[in-house]
GROMACS .gro file of C-alpha atoms in nm:
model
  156
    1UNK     CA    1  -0.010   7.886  -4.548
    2UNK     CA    2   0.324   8.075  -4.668
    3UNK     CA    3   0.277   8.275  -4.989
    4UNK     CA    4   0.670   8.209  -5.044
    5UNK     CA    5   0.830   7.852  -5.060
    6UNK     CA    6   1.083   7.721  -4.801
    7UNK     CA    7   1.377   7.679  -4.996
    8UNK     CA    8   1.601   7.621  -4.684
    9UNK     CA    9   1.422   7.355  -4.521
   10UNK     CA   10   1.135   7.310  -4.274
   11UNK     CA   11   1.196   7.685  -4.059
   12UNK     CA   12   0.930   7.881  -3.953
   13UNK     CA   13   1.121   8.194  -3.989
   14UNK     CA   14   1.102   8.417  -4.328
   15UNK     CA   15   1.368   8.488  -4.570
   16UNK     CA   16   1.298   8.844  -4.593
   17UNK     CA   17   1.215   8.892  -4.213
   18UNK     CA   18   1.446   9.185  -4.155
   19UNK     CA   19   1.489   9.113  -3.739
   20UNK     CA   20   1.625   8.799  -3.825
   21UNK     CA   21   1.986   8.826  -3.816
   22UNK     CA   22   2.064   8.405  -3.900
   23UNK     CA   23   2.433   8.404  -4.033
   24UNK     CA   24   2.443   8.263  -4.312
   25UNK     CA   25   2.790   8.089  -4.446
   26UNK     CA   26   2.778   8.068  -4.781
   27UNK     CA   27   3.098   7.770  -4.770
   28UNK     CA   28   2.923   7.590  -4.496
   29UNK     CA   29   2.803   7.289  -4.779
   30UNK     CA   30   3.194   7.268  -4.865
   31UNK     CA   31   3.427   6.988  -4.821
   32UNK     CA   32   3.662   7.232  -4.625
   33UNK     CA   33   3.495   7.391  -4.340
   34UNK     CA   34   3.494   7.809  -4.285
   35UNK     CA   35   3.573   7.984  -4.010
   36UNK     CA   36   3.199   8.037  -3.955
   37UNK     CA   37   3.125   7.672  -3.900
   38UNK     CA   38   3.276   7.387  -3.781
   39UNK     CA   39   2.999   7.176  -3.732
   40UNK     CA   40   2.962   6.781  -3.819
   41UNK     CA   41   2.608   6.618  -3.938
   42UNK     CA   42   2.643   6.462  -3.572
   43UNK     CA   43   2.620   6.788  -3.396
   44UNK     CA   44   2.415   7.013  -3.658
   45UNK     CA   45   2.086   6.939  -3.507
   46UNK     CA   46   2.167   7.109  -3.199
   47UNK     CA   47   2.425   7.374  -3.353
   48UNK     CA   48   2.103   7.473  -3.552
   49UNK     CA   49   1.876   7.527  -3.233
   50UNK     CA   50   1.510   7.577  -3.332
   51UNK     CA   51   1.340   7.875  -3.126
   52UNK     CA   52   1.016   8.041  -3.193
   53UNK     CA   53   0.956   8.406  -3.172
   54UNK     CA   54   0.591   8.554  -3.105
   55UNK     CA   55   0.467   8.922  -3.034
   56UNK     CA   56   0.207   8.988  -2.808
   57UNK     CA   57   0.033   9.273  -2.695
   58UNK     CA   58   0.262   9.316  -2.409
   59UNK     CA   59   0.604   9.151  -2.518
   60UNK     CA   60   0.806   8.958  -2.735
   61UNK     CA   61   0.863   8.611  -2.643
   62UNK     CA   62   1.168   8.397  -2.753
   63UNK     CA   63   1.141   8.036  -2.664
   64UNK     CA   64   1.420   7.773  -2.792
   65UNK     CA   65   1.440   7.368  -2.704
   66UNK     CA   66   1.762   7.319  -2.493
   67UNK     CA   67   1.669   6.984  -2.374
   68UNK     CA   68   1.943   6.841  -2.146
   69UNK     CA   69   2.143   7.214  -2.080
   70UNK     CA   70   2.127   7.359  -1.713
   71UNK     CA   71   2.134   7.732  -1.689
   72UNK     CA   72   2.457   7.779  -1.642
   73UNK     CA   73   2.546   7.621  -2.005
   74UNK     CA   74   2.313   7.867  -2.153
   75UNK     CA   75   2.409   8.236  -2.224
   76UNK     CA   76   2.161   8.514  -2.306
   77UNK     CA   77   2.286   8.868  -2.413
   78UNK     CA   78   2.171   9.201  -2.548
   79UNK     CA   79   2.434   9.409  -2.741
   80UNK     CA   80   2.381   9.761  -2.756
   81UNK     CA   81   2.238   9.836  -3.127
   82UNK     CA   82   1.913   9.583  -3.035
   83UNK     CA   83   2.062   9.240  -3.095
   84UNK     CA   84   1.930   8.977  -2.875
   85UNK     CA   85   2.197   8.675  -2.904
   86UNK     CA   86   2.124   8.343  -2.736
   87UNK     CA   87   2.390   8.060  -2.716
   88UNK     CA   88   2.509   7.790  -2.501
   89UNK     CA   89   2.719   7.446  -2.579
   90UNK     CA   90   2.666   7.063  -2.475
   91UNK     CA   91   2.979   6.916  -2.447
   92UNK     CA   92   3.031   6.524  -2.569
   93UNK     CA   93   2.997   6.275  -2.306
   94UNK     CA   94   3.309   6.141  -2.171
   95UNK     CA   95   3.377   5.799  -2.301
   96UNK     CA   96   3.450   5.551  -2.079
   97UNK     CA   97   3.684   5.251  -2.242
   98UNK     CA   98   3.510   4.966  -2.083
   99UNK     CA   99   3.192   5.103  -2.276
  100UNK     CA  100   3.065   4.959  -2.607
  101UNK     CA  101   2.809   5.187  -2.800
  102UNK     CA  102   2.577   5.065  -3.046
  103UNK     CA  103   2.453   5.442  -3.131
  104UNK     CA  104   2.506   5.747  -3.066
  105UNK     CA  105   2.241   6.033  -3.163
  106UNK     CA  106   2.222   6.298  -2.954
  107UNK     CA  107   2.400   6.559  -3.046
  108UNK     CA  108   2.636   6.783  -2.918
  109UNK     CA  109   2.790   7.101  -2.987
  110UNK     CA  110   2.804   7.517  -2.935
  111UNK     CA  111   2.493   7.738  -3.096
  112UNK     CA  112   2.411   8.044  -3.158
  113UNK     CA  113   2.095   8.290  -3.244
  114UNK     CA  114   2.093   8.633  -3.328
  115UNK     CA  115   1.773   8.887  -3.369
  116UNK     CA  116   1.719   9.214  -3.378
  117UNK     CA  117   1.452   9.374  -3.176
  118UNK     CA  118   1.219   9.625  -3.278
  119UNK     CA  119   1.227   9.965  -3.164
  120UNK     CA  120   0.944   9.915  -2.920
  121UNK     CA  121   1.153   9.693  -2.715
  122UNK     CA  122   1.203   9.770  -2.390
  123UNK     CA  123   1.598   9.654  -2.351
  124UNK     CA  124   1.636   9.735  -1.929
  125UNK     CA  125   1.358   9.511  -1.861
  126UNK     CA  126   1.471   9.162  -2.066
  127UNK     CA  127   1.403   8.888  -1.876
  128UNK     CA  128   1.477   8.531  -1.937
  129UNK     CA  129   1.361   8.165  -1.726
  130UNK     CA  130   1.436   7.801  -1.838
  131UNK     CA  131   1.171   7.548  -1.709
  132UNK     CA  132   1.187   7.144  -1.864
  133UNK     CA  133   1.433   7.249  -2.124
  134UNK     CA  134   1.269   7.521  -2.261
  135UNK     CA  135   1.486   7.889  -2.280
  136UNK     CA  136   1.214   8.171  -2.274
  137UNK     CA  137   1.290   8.511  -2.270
  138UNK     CA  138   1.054   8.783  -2.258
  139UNK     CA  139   1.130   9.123  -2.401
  140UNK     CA  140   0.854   9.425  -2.282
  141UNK     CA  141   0.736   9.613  -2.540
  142UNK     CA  142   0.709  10.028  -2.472
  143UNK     CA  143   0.368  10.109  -2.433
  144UNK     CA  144   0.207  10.293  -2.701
  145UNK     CA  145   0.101  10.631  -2.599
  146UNK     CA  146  -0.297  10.692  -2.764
  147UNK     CA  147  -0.333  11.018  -2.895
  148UNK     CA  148  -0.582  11.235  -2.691
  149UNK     CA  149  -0.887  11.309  -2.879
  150UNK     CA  150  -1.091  11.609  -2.823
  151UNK     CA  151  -1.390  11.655  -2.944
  152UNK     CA  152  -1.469  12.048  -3.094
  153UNK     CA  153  -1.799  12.163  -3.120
  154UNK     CA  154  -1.898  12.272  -3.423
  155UNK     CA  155  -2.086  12.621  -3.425
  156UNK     CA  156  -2.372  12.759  -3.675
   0.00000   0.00000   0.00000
């Protein structure tokens, strides 16, 4: 259980987690949209893509629902100061005017994640798979050298 409360929501992630690099637009609950965002309620549950990020002895694994996106519509990229950025768009379905719909909730829309990686990362060696909608991408952590530890015997 979190010693801090979620003010912003149901997220996993941590306010003060310092490789989280979430932009945040402070106008974003304005009537007049920013330049940052120019997202409806209709689209903001897939503008605001959910993806978890775990450490393991060996890597760090990102893994984000893009249920319904091929590929091709997704976009991984590494800039060169350590940013992982993931993004990728689902374009509206084409209406057709014979149609009638009665509802319409999936949603649609470009997103974006940023996240710094730790120093330990290993960035030539990123490597990223989609299987049943689910984005992973694996990031190889350096291998800590152990110190060598020789033993001295003690004379007397």
């Amino acid at each position: 259980m979190a010693m801090i409360p979620s003010f912003f929501g149901n997220r996993r992630s941590n306010v003060f987690d310092p490789f989280s690099l979430d932009i945040w637009d402070p106008f974003k609950d304005f009537p007049l949209s920013s330049s940052l965002t120019s997202q409806t309620p209709e689209t903001s549950a897939f503008v605001n893509t959910r993806i978890d990020w775990k450490e393991t002895p060996e890597a760090h694994v990102f893994k984000a629902d893009v249920p319904g996106l091929k590929k091709e519509e997704v976009k991984v990229e590494v800039e060169d100061d350590r940013v992982l950025q993931i993004s990728g768009e689902r374009n509206i379905e084409k209406e057709d005017k014979n149609d009638t719909w009665h509802r319409v909730e999936r949603s649609s829309g470009k997103f974006m994640r940023r996240f710094r990686l730790p120093e330990n990362a290993k960035m030539d060696q990123i490597k990223a798979s989609m299987e049943n909608g689910v984005l992973t991408v694996t990031v190889p952590k350096l291998e800590v050298k152990k110190p060598d530890v020789k033993a001295i015997d003690i004379s007397g």
